[in-house]
Amino acid sequence: MNRVVTVGQMRECETQAAKIGLNEDILIENAAASMLGAIEGELGRKNKIAVVIGCGNNGADGASLARLLMLKGYRTDAVKAGEKSNAAVKSRLAAFAALGGRIYTLREFEKRADLYDVIIDAVFGVGLNRAADGEFKTAIELINGVGAKVIAADIPSGLCADSGKALGCAVKADITVTFSAYKYGHFLGDGADFCGRVKVVNIGIPVSVGAILCEDETPRLPSRKRVAHKGDYGRVCIIGGCPTMTGAPQLCALSALKNGAGLVTICVARSLKDAFYDKVKEATLAFLPDKDGYIAFDEIALRELTQNADVVALGMGMGANEDLPDILGYLCRNFEGTVILDADALNAVKGRDDIFEGHKCRLVLTPHRGEFRRLFGECDESKIIDRTREVAKKLNAVVVNKSNCTVISDGERVYINAAGSPAMAKGGSGDALAGAIAALSARLDIAEAAAKACYIMGKAGEKASQELGENSVLVSESIDLI
């Protein structure tokens, strides 16, 4: 289980590690050795390597790595950025030089930079909290300007490890090797654009805090029994659609079915029958009272619709429906299954937290970042994890805060999903995710269902992007590749 931590959490883990004998020197050597193991497959024997070394412990990691690379036979030079190095950097650079290693200044490096095939960035670590200036800014600019493969130690220099924000200029790495646990900045903000592929390596520090990164086995979906029927895998009602958005509930239904739901019913306004009869193949249809093509609140109709349902997904393509708050209020007060709110259902509850008070249902909200901020107030990206957890706890709900890095919380646990592709930045992706959550919440704890759904849909988007190209992927094509 891979963890994602803040700088503060990582520091506390390091403090606890020191108490059991893992002192600073041991951790620096472990970091260098583990990083060597992680990058050897990226290096060729003929590659010429420059390790750009800062003044703190990240620089010490780099100095030790330069020594280990040289001892393994790689053509490796060290480049020193900054003058006032700590003792760990000084001693390790001295050892590198004693073994025949060459150490260059930044000015000397600039004159020979085009000789290198690989640049290793060990200028700043995760503790950076201000923009780089002077020689350090020059070092970052040189690393970015060489045109070689760039590998960052722990996090690209200049990137905030808590928010993923570039603090002025920052290194653009092809690969980042991080120590002990992922950092929020690898995924939040612009982190993904600066970090490239991120590998986490174990340097001996036990980490049991922080968020859980969504991966194949996080969580595990239970296998189906051989003796089973459709009722065992969830009865999902999707309430959505309006005259101008008939596709949204259909995408939601298709995703729910592809993610294993046993029975899916698309519930739309009666006047939209003709728009759905010829298009819906594997879901069933139910028709609700309407006003001019928009679903109208009708307590009796809702009671009949939901009496055998396990999950209700609400809001996909419903438009500016004035009855939505009443529909949601009824479900919160009377339905004891899971209710998933997406799109227009979220817009309908802005400023109406009272709707959720004392809700009987298990509640899942799926806002994207913009909706989250509109609903719950502006929030800096570095605080988005804590704020998502706070909102989930306050509402007694699971909140799925969607972006390229999606944050999922039930008020206690936090999951981070980084799977996905820019190809998914299209209308309908949220409808598909709501359907996936609906299907999986019939079989899993709802926080785990939301995390699993985000990961499944993200990986499907990645696969579709690889096969069809980032610009050409349709949401339905991503669903087909689940």
Short mmCIF file of C-alpha atoms in Angstrom, two decimals:
data_model
loop_
_atom_site.label_atom_id
_atom_site.label_comp_id
_atom_site.label_asym_id
_atom_site.label_seq_id
_atom_site.Cartn_x
_atom_site.Cartn_y
_atom_site.Cartn_z
CA MET A 1 0.00 0.00 0.00
CA ASN A 2 1.66 3.22 -1.16
CA ARG A 3 1.13 6.34 0.90
CA VAL A 4 0.98 10.00 -0.11
CA VAL A 5 2.19 12.40 2.58
CA THR A 6 2.76 16.05 3.37
CA VAL A 7 6.21 17.40 4.15
CA GLY A 8 5.21 17.62 7.82
CA GLN A 9 4.13 13.98 7.91
CA MET A 10 7.37 12.91 6.23
CA ARG A 11 9.42 14.86 8.76
CA GLU A 12 7.60 13.16 11.63
CA CYS A 13 8.26 9.74 10.08
CA GLU A 14 11.96 10.64 9.80
CA THR A 15 11.99 11.68 13.47
CA GLN A 16 10.48 8.36 14.48
CA ALA A 17 12.99 6.51 12.27
CA ALA A 18 15.88 8.27 14.04
CA LYS A 19 14.59 6.95 17.37
CA ILE A 20 15.03 3.37 16.17
CA GLY A 21 18.58 3.97 14.90
CA LEU A 22 18.05 5.18 11.33
CA ASN A 23 20.14 8.31 11.61
CA GLU A 24 20.68 10.92 8.92
CA ASP A 25 23.84 9.35 7.50
CA ILE A 26 22.20 5.94 7.14
CA LEU A 27 19.15 7.45 5.42
CA ILE A 28 21.30 9.44 2.97
CA GLU A 29 23.22 6.32 1.97
CA ASN A 30 20.01 4.28 1.76
CA ALA A 31 18.46 6.98 -0.45
CA ALA A 32 21.43 7.00 -2.81
CA ALA A 33 21.57 3.20 -3.06
CA SER A 34 17.82 2.86 -3.59
CA MET A 35 17.81 5.59 -6.23
CA LEU A 36 20.67 3.87 -8.05
CA GLY A 37 18.64 0.67 -8.17
CA ALA A 38 15.61 2.56 -9.47
CA ILE A 39 17.38 4.36 -12.32
CA GLU A 40 19.90 1.81 -13.62
CA GLY A 41 17.36 0.55 -16.13
CA GLU A 42 17.10 4.10 -17.50
CA LEU A 43 20.86 4.45 -18.06
CA GLY A 44 23.10 3.22 -20.83
CA ARG A 45 26.72 2.27 -20.19
CA LYS A 46 27.85 4.92 -22.65
CA ASN A 47 25.75 7.67 -21.06
CA LYS A 48 27.59 10.61 -19.58
CA ILE A 49 25.91 11.69 -16.34
CA ALA A 50 25.98 14.96 -14.41
CA VAL A 51 24.64 15.10 -10.84
CA VAL A 52 23.73 18.68 -9.90
CA ILE A 53 24.14 18.97 -6.14
CA GLY A 54 22.62 21.51 -3.72
CA CYS A 55 23.66 22.47 -0.19
CA GLY A 56 21.27 20.41 1.96
CA ASN A 57 20.43 16.76 2.47
CA ASN A 58 19.01 16.39 -1.04
CA GLY A 59 22.44 17.46 -2.25
CA ALA A 60 24.01 14.88 0.07
CA ASP A 61 21.78 12.21 -1.50
CA GLY A 62 23.05 13.35 -4.90
CA ALA A 63 26.70 13.38 -3.85
CA SER A 64 26.43 9.79 -2.55
CA LEU A 65 24.62 8.77 -5.74
CA ALA A 66 27.40 10.30 -7.86
CA ARG A 67 29.95 8.21 -5.95
CA LEU A 68 27.93 5.01 -6.33
CA LEU A 69 27.38 5.62 -10.06
CA MET A 70 31.10 6.15 -10.59
CA LEU A 71 31.97 2.99 -8.64
CA LYS A 72 29.53 1.06 -10.85
CA GLY A 73 31.45 2.23 -13.92
CA TYR A 74 29.18 5.03 -15.13
CA ARG A 75 30.86 8.16 -16.49
CA THR A 76 29.70 10.55 -13.79
CA ASP A 77 30.57 14.13 -12.90
CA ALA A 78 29.33 16.24 -9.98
CA VAL A 79 28.16 19.84 -10.41
CA LYS A 80 28.03 22.01 -7.29
CA ALA A 81 25.29 24.64 -6.86
CA GLY A 82 25.64 27.08 -3.96
CA GLU A 83 28.53 27.66 -1.59
CA LYS A 84 27.41 27.01 2.01
CA SER A 85 26.95 23.26 1.99
CA ASN A 86 26.15 21.25 5.09
CA ALA A 87 28.60 18.73 6.53
CA ALA A 88 26.88 15.77 4.85
CA VAL A 89 27.37 17.28 1.39
CA LYS A 90 30.99 18.30 2.06
CA SER A 91 32.07 14.89 3.31
CA ARG A 92 30.41 13.04 0.45
CA LEU A 93 31.81 15.32 -2.22
CA ALA A 94 35.25 14.87 -0.62
CA ALA A 95 34.82 11.08 -0.86
CA PHE A 96 33.73 11.41 -4.51
CA ALA A 97 36.82 13.52 -5.32
CA ALA A 98 39.14 11.16 -3.42
CA LEU A 99 37.97 8.32 -5.66
CA GLY A 100 38.84 10.34 -8.77
CA GLY A 101 35.50 12.09 -9.36
CA ARG A 102 35.44 15.51 -10.99
CA ILE A 103 33.48 18.36 -9.45
CA TYR A 104 32.49 21.33 -11.61
CA THR A 105 31.06 24.73 -10.82
CA LEU A 106 27.85 25.84 -12.51
CA ARG A 107 29.83 28.14 -14.79
CA GLU A 108 32.06 25.24 -15.86
CA PHE A 109 29.00 23.02 -16.29
CA GLU A 110 27.32 25.57 -18.56
CA LYS A 111 30.27 25.41 -20.96
CA ARG A 112 30.15 21.60 -21.22
CA ALA A 113 26.46 20.88 -20.59
CA ASP A 114 25.82 19.50 -24.07
CA LEU A 115 28.24 16.63 -23.34
CA TYR A 116 25.78 14.97 -20.93
CA ASP A 117 23.08 12.44 -21.77
CA VAL A 118 21.52 12.35 -18.27
CA ILE A 119 21.18 15.09 -15.66
CA ILE A 120 20.29 14.14 -12.08
CA ASP A 121 18.64 16.94 -10.13
CA ALA A 122 19.67 16.89 -6.45
CA VAL A 123 19.48 20.63 -5.79
CA PHE A 124 16.47 20.98 -3.48
CA GLY A 125 14.41 18.42 -1.59
CA VAL A 126 10.86 18.48 -0.30
CA GLY A 127 11.45 21.24 2.24
CA LEU A 128 11.60 24.12 -0.26
CA ASN A 129 9.07 26.86 0.58
CA ARG A 130 10.20 29.83 -1.51
CA ALA A 131 11.29 30.61 -5.04
CA ALA A 132 14.84 29.67 -5.98
CA ASP A 133 17.18 32.58 -6.67
CA GLY A 134 20.81 33.26 -7.46
CA GLU A 135 22.92 30.21 -8.29
CA PHE A 136 20.04 27.86 -7.52
CA LYS A 137 17.79 29.51 -10.09
CA THR A 138 20.67 29.30 -12.56
CA ALA A 139 21.06 25.58 -11.77
CA ILE A 140 17.39 24.90 -12.48
CA GLU A 141 17.49 26.83 -15.74
CA LEU A 142 20.62 24.98 -16.85
CA ILE A 143 19.09 21.58 -16.04
CA ASN A 144 16.00 22.43 -18.08
CA GLY A 145 18.04 23.83 -20.97
CA VAL A 146 20.44 20.96 -21.59
CA GLY A 147 18.02 18.75 -23.52
CA ALA A 148 19.21 15.59 -21.73
CA LYS A 149 17.08 13.09 -19.82
CA VAL A 150 16.35 14.59 -16.39
CA ILE A 151 15.95 12.48 -13.25
CA ALA A 152 14.93 14.25 -10.03
CA ALA A 153 15.78 13.08 -6.51
CA ASP A 154 12.66 13.10 -4.28
CA ILE A 155 10.92 15.99 -6.10
CA PRO A 156 11.94 18.31 -8.97
CA SER A 157 13.79 21.30 -7.55
CA GLY A 158 11.60 24.37 -7.32
CA LEU A 159 8.32 22.44 -6.96
CA CYS A 160 6.34 22.73 -3.71
CA ALA A 161 6.03 19.25 -2.24
CA ASP A 162 2.67 20.00 -0.62
CA SER A 163 0.83 21.81 -3.44
CA GLY A 164 2.57 20.88 -6.70
CA LYS A 165 3.03 24.58 -7.39
CA ALA A 166 6.18 25.79 -9.12
CA LEU A 167 7.81 28.30 -6.76
CA GLY A 168 9.15 30.51 -9.52
CA CYS A 169 11.10 28.23 -11.87
CA ALA A 170 11.22 24.45 -11.37
CA VAL A 171 12.97 21.49 -12.94
CA LYS A 172 10.95 19.56 -15.54
CA ALA A 173 11.89 15.96 -14.90
CA ASP A 174 11.31 12.92 -17.08
CA ILE A 175 11.51 10.67 -14.00
CA THR A 176 11.26 11.43 -10.30
CA VAL A 177 12.54 8.95 -7.72
CA THR A 178 10.98 9.75 -4.35
CA PHE A 179 11.90 8.33 -0.97
CA SER A 180 9.67 6.26 1.34
CA ALA A 181 6.32 7.71 0.19
CA TYR A 182 4.80 9.83 -2.54
CA LYS A 183 4.35 13.51 -1.75
CA TYR A 184 1.16 15.46 -2.48
CA GLY A 185 3.12 17.75 -4.80
CA HIS A 186 3.84 14.86 -7.16
CA PHE A 187 0.14 14.82 -8.05
CA LEU A 188 -1.51 18.09 -7.04
CA GLY A 189 -1.37 21.33 -9.02
CA ASP A 190 1.13 21.16 -11.85
CA GLY A 191 3.05 18.32 -10.22
CA ALA A 192 2.30 15.75 -12.90
CA ASP A 193 3.69 18.05 -15.60
CA PHE A 194 6.95 18.60 -13.71
CA CYS A 195 7.57 15.16 -12.20
CA GLY A 196 7.17 12.87 -15.21
CA ARG A 197 7.05 9.23 -14.14
CA VAL A 198 7.26 8.93 -10.36
CA LYS A 199 8.89 5.95 -8.67
CA VAL A 200 8.83 5.49 -4.91
CA VAL A 201 11.72 3.62 -3.27
CA ASN A 202 12.05 2.24 0.23
CA ILE A 203 14.92 3.72 2.26
CA GLY A 204 13.90 2.15 5.56
CA ILE A 205 11.53 4.76 6.99
CA PRO A 206 8.23 3.21 8.14
CA VAL A 207 5.29 5.27 6.80
CA SER A 208 1.76 4.52 8.02
CA VAL A 209 0.23 8.00 7.80
CA GLY A 210 -1.12 10.08 4.94
CA ALA A 211 -3.45 9.29 2.07
CA ILE A 212 -3.62 5.98 0.22
CA LEU A 213 -2.68 6.00 -3.47
CA CYS A 214 -5.27 4.27 -5.64
CA GLU A 215 -3.67 1.27 -7.36
CA ASP A 216 -4.73 -2.12 -8.74
CA GLU A 217 -5.30 -3.67 -5.33
CA THR A 218 -6.58 -0.55 -3.53
CA PRO A 219 -9.15 -1.74 -2.70
CA ARG A 220 -9.72 -5.24 -4.05
CA LEU A 221 -13.03 -5.98 -5.77
CA PRO A 222 -14.56 -9.24 -4.51
CA SER A 223 -14.88 -11.97 -7.13
CA ARG A 224 -18.32 -13.06 -8.31
CA LYS A 225 -19.77 -16.29 -7.03
CA ARG A 226 -20.54 -18.98 -9.60
CA VAL A 227 -24.04 -19.28 -8.16
CA ALA A 228 -25.30 -15.72 -8.51
CA HIS A 229 -28.10 -13.60 -9.96
CA LYS A 230 -28.43 -9.95 -10.97
CA GLY A 231 -29.79 -8.93 -7.58
CA ASP A 232 -26.48 -9.88 -5.97
CA TYR A 233 -24.63 -7.11 -7.81
CA GLY A 234 -26.73 -4.06 -7.23
CA ARG A 235 -29.92 -2.48 -8.50
CA VAL A 236 -29.04 1.00 -9.70
CA CYS A 237 -31.50 3.79 -10.56
CA ILE A 238 -30.14 6.69 -12.59
CA ILE A 239 -32.32 9.79 -12.39
CA GLY A 240 -31.29 12.30 -15.01
CA GLY A 241 -31.71 13.83 -18.42
CA CYS A 242 -33.57 16.78 -19.91
CA PRO A 243 -34.50 17.73 -23.49
CA THR A 244 -30.99 19.00 -24.31
CA MET A 245 -28.94 16.34 -22.44
CA THR A 246 -30.27 12.88 -23.10
CA GLY A 247 -26.79 11.32 -23.42
CA ALA A 248 -25.66 11.91 -19.83
CA PRO A 249 -27.84 9.28 -18.09
CA GLN A 250 -27.08 6.81 -20.88
CA LEU A 251 -23.31 7.17 -20.35
CA CYS A 252 -23.86 6.75 -16.62
CA ALA A 253 -25.90 3.58 -17.22
CA LEU A 254 -23.37 2.11 -19.65
CA SER A 255 -20.57 2.67 -17.14
CA ALA A 256 -22.59 1.14 -14.30
CA LEU A 257 -23.22 -1.98 -16.38
CA LYS A 258 -19.59 -2.26 -17.50
CA ASN A 259 -18.51 -1.96 -13.86
CA GLY A 260 -20.67 -4.90 -12.84
CA ALA A 261 -24.06 -3.59 -11.73
CA GLY A 262 -26.69 -6.33 -11.86
CA LEU A 263 -29.65 -4.22 -12.97
CA VAL A 264 -29.62 -0.60 -14.15
CA THR A 265 -32.71 1.53 -14.66
CA ILE A 266 -32.60 4.89 -16.44
CA CYS A 267 -35.27 7.16 -15.00
CA VAL A 268 -36.27 10.13 -17.18
CA ALA A 269 -39.16 12.50 -17.76
CA ARG A 270 -42.18 10.90 -19.43
CA SER A 271 -42.07 13.33 -22.33
CA LEU A 272 -38.59 12.06 -23.26
CA LYS A 273 -39.72 8.48 -23.96
CA ASP A 274 -39.07 8.72 -27.68
CA ALA A 275 -35.53 9.98 -27.11
CA PHE A 276 -34.62 6.82 -25.17
CA TYR A 277 -36.64 3.91 -26.58
CA ASP A 278 -34.33 3.17 -29.51
CA LYS A 279 -31.06 3.95 -27.76
CA VAL A 280 -31.19 2.01 -24.50
CA LYS A 281 -30.25 -1.63 -25.04
CA GLU A 282 -29.19 -3.25 -21.77
CA ALA A 283 -30.65 -0.97 -19.10
CA THR A 284 -34.34 -0.78 -18.31
CA LEU A 285 -36.37 2.42 -18.52
CA ALA A 286 -38.66 4.15 -16.03
CA PHE A 287 -40.58 7.36 -16.64
CA LEU A 288 -41.28 10.09 -14.09
CA PRO A 289 -43.73 12.98 -14.06
CA ASP A 290 -42.35 16.06 -15.78
CA LYS A 291 -42.68 19.76 -16.39
CA ASP A 292 -41.75 20.77 -19.94
CA GLY A 293 -39.30 17.87 -20.32
CA TYR A 294 -37.74 18.26 -16.85
CA ILE A 295 -38.33 15.66 -14.12
CA ALA A 296 -40.87 16.92 -11.59
CA PHE A 297 -40.91 16.13 -7.88
CA ASP A 298 -43.51 13.48 -7.13
CA GLU A 299 -43.24 11.68 -3.79
CA ILE A 300 -45.32 8.68 -4.79
CA ALA A 301 -43.39 8.15 -8.03
CA LEU A 302 -40.05 8.39 -6.21
CA ARG A 303 -41.18 5.95 -3.53
CA GLU A 304 -42.21 3.38 -6.12
CA LEU A 305 -39.05 3.90 -8.12
CA THR A 306 -36.61 3.46 -5.24
CA GLN A 307 -38.32 0.84 -3.07
CA ASN A 308 -36.23 -2.00 -4.56
CA ALA A 309 -33.13 0.03 -5.47
CA ASP A 310 -29.74 -0.25 -3.77
CA VAL A 311 -28.24 2.87 -5.34
CA VAL A 312 -29.59 6.08 -6.84
CA ALA A 313 -27.39 8.29 -9.03
CA LEU A 314 -28.90 11.75 -9.39
CA GLY A 315 -28.21 14.80 -11.51
CA MET A 316 -26.64 13.64 -14.80
CA GLY A 317 -27.94 15.94 -17.53
CA MET A 318 -30.90 17.25 -15.50
CA GLY A 319 -30.19 20.88 -16.30
CA ALA A 320 -31.47 23.79 -14.22
CA ASN A 321 -34.30 21.78 -12.71
CA GLU A 322 -36.13 23.74 -10.00
CA ASP A 323 -37.46 20.51 -8.46
CA LEU A 324 -34.02 18.99 -7.87
CA PRO A 325 -33.68 20.20 -4.25
CA ASP A 326 -37.05 18.60 -3.40
CA ILE A 327 -36.10 15.35 -5.12
CA LEU A 328 -32.81 15.20 -3.26
CA GLY A 329 -34.43 16.17 0.03
CA TYR A 330 -36.90 13.30 -0.31
CA LEU A 331 -34.10 10.80 -1.02
CA CYS A 332 -32.02 12.03 1.93
CA ARG A 333 -34.96 11.70 4.32
CA ASN A 334 -36.43 8.44 3.05
CA PHE A 335 -34.02 6.33 1.02
CA GLU A 336 -31.69 4.05 2.98
CA GLY A 337 -29.43 2.97 0.14
CA THR A 338 -26.62 4.96 -1.51
CA VAL A 339 -27.24 8.29 -3.25
CA ILE A 340 -24.61 9.64 -5.64
CA LEU A 341 -24.83 13.32 -6.56
CA ASP A 342 -23.23 14.59 -9.74
CA ALA A 343 -23.42 17.56 -12.07
CA ASP A 344 -26.74 19.41 -11.81
CA ALA A 345 -27.64 17.79 -8.48
CA LEU A 346 -24.55 19.48 -7.02
CA ASN A 347 -25.43 22.85 -8.51
CA ALA A 348 -28.91 22.56 -7.00
CA VAL A 349 -27.63 22.30 -3.43
CA LYS A 350 -25.37 25.35 -3.38
CA GLY A 351 -26.02 27.08 -0.06
CA ARG A 352 -28.45 24.31 0.99
CA ASP A 353 -26.43 22.16 3.42
CA ASP A 354 -29.69 21.76 5.36
CA ILE A 355 -30.86 19.29 2.73
CA PHE A 356 -28.27 16.80 4.00
CA GLU A 357 -29.00 17.15 7.72
CA GLY A 358 -29.83 13.79 9.30
CA HIS A 359 -29.79 12.00 5.95
CA LYS A 360 -30.66 8.30 6.09
CA CYS A 361 -28.88 7.42 2.86
CA ARG A 362 -25.18 6.79 2.34
CA LEU A 363 -24.18 9.91 0.48
CA VAL A 364 -21.53 10.45 -2.23
CA LEU A 365 -20.81 13.89 -3.73
CA THR A 366 -18.69 14.07 -6.90
CA PRO A 367 -17.75 17.71 -7.60
CA HIS A 368 -14.87 18.69 -9.83
CA ARG A 369 -12.49 21.29 -8.38
CA GLY A 370 -14.48 24.24 -9.72
CA GLU A 371 -17.77 22.89 -8.33
CA PHE A 372 -16.11 22.10 -5.02
CA ARG A 373 -14.89 25.67 -4.65
CA ARG A 374 -18.26 27.10 -5.67
CA LEU A 375 -20.05 24.90 -3.16
CA PHE A 376 -17.66 25.01 -0.22
CA GLY A 377 -15.49 28.09 -0.69
CA GLU A 378 -12.15 28.93 -2.25
CA CYS A 379 -9.29 26.69 -1.21
CA ASP A 380 -5.60 26.70 -2.10
CA GLU A 381 -4.43 23.48 -3.75
CA SER A 382 -2.03 22.78 -0.86
CA LYS A 383 -5.07 22.61 1.48
CA ILE A 384 -7.36 20.65 -0.84
CA ILE A 385 -6.83 17.32 0.95
CA ASP A 386 -7.65 18.72 4.39
CA ARG A 387 -10.60 20.70 3.05
CA THR A 388 -12.05 17.67 1.26
CA ARG A 389 -11.77 15.64 4.46
CA GLU A 390 -13.41 18.44 6.48
CA VAL A 391 -16.38 18.73 4.09
CA ALA A 392 -16.85 14.95 4.04
CA LYS A 393 -16.84 14.82 7.83
CA LYS A 394 -19.25 17.73 8.16
CA LEU A 395 -21.76 16.23 5.71
CA ASN A 396 -21.24 12.62 6.86
CA ALA A 397 -20.60 11.77 3.23
CA VAL A 398 -17.96 10.59 0.81
CA VAL A 399 -16.61 13.47 -1.26
CA VAL A 400 -14.93 12.78 -4.59
CA ASN A 401 -13.05 15.98 -5.42
CA LYS A 402 -12.29 15.46 -9.11
CA SER A 403 -9.30 16.71 -11.07
CA ASN A 404 -6.24 15.23 -12.75
CA CYS A 405 -5.45 14.32 -9.13
CA THR A 406 -8.72 13.26 -7.52
CA VAL A 407 -9.06 13.38 -3.73
CA ILE A 408 -11.56 10.98 -2.13
CA SER A 409 -12.47 11.12 1.56
CA ASP A 410 -15.13 9.89 3.96
CA GLY A 411 -14.02 12.34 6.63
CA GLU A 412 -11.38 9.98 8.02
CA ARG A 413 -9.69 8.03 5.25
CA VAL A 414 -8.22 9.80 2.23
CA TYR A 415 -7.48 8.23 -1.14
CA ILE A 416 -5.55 9.89 -3.96
CA ASN A 417 -6.18 8.86 -7.57
CA ALA A 418 -3.59 9.91 -10.12
CA ALA A 419 -4.63 7.46 -12.86
CA GLY A 420 -6.06 9.14 -15.93
CA SER A 421 -5.32 10.97 -19.16
CA PRO A 422 -5.93 14.45 -20.62
CA ALA A 423 -8.15 12.62 -23.12
CA MET A 424 -10.73 12.42 -20.32
CA ALA A 425 -11.14 16.21 -20.24
CA LYS A 426 -14.45 15.98 -22.09
CA GLY A 427 -18.10 16.29 -21.21
CA GLY A 428 -19.51 12.97 -20.05
CA SER A 429 -16.48 11.76 -18.06
CA GLY A 430 -18.20 12.70 -14.81
CA ASP A 431 -21.35 10.83 -15.84
CA ALA A 432 -19.26 7.72 -16.51
CA LEU A 433 -17.53 8.01 -13.13
CA ALA A 434 -20.87 8.36 -11.33
CA GLY A 435 -22.04 5.14 -12.98
CA ALA A 436 -18.87 3.33 -11.93
CA ILE A 437 -19.25 4.49 -8.32
CA ALA A 438 -22.90 3.42 -8.38
CA ALA A 439 -22.03 -0.08 -9.52
CA LEU A 440 -19.14 -0.61 -7.12
CA SER A 441 -20.92 0.87 -4.08
CA ALA A 442 -23.33 -2.05 -4.24
CA ARG A 443 -20.40 -4.37 -3.50
CA LEU A 444 -17.90 -2.31 -1.49
CA ASP A 445 -17.73 0.17 1.34
CA ILE A 446 -18.68 3.46 -0.36
CA ALA A 447 -15.33 5.22 0.19
CA GLU A 448 -13.54 2.19 -1.25
CA ALA A 449 -16.07 2.04 -4.10
CA ALA A 450 -15.41 5.67 -4.99
CA ALA A 451 -11.62 5.15 -4.89
CA LYS A 452 -11.81 1.98 -6.97
CA ALA A 453 -14.12 3.62 -9.51
CA CYS A 454 -11.79 6.59 -9.95
CA TYR A 455 -8.86 4.27 -10.56
CA ILE A 456 -10.75 1.98 -12.97
CA MET A 457 -12.02 4.90 -15.06
CA GLY A 458 -8.61 6.57 -15.00
CA LYS A 459 -6.87 3.44 -16.30
CA ALA A 460 -9.56 3.01 -18.97
CA GLY A 461 -8.92 6.61 -20.05
CA GLU A 462 -5.17 5.96 -20.22
CA LYS A 463 -5.72 2.85 -22.34
CA ALA A 464 -8.10 4.65 -24.70
CA SER A 465 -5.63 7.51 -25.03
CA GLN A 466 -2.82 5.11 -25.97
CA GLU A 467 -4.95 3.34 -28.55
CA LEU A 468 -6.84 6.30 -30.05
CA GLY A 469 -4.83 9.42 -29.23
CA GLU A 470 -5.51 12.10 -26.61
CA ASN A 471 -7.71 14.26 -28.82
CA SER A 472 -9.94 11.60 -30.34
CA VAL A 473 -11.18 9.56 -27.38
CA LEU A 474 -14.94 9.50 -26.76
CA VAL A 475 -16.17 8.85 -23.23
CA SER A 476 -18.08 5.81 -24.49
CA GLU A 477 -14.84 4.43 -25.93
CA SER A 478 -13.14 4.72 -22.54
CA ILE A 479 -16.07 2.86 -20.97
CA ASP A 480 -15.70 0.10 -23.59
CA LEU A 481 -12.09 -0.46 -22.44
CA ILE A 482 -12.90 -1.05 -18.75
#
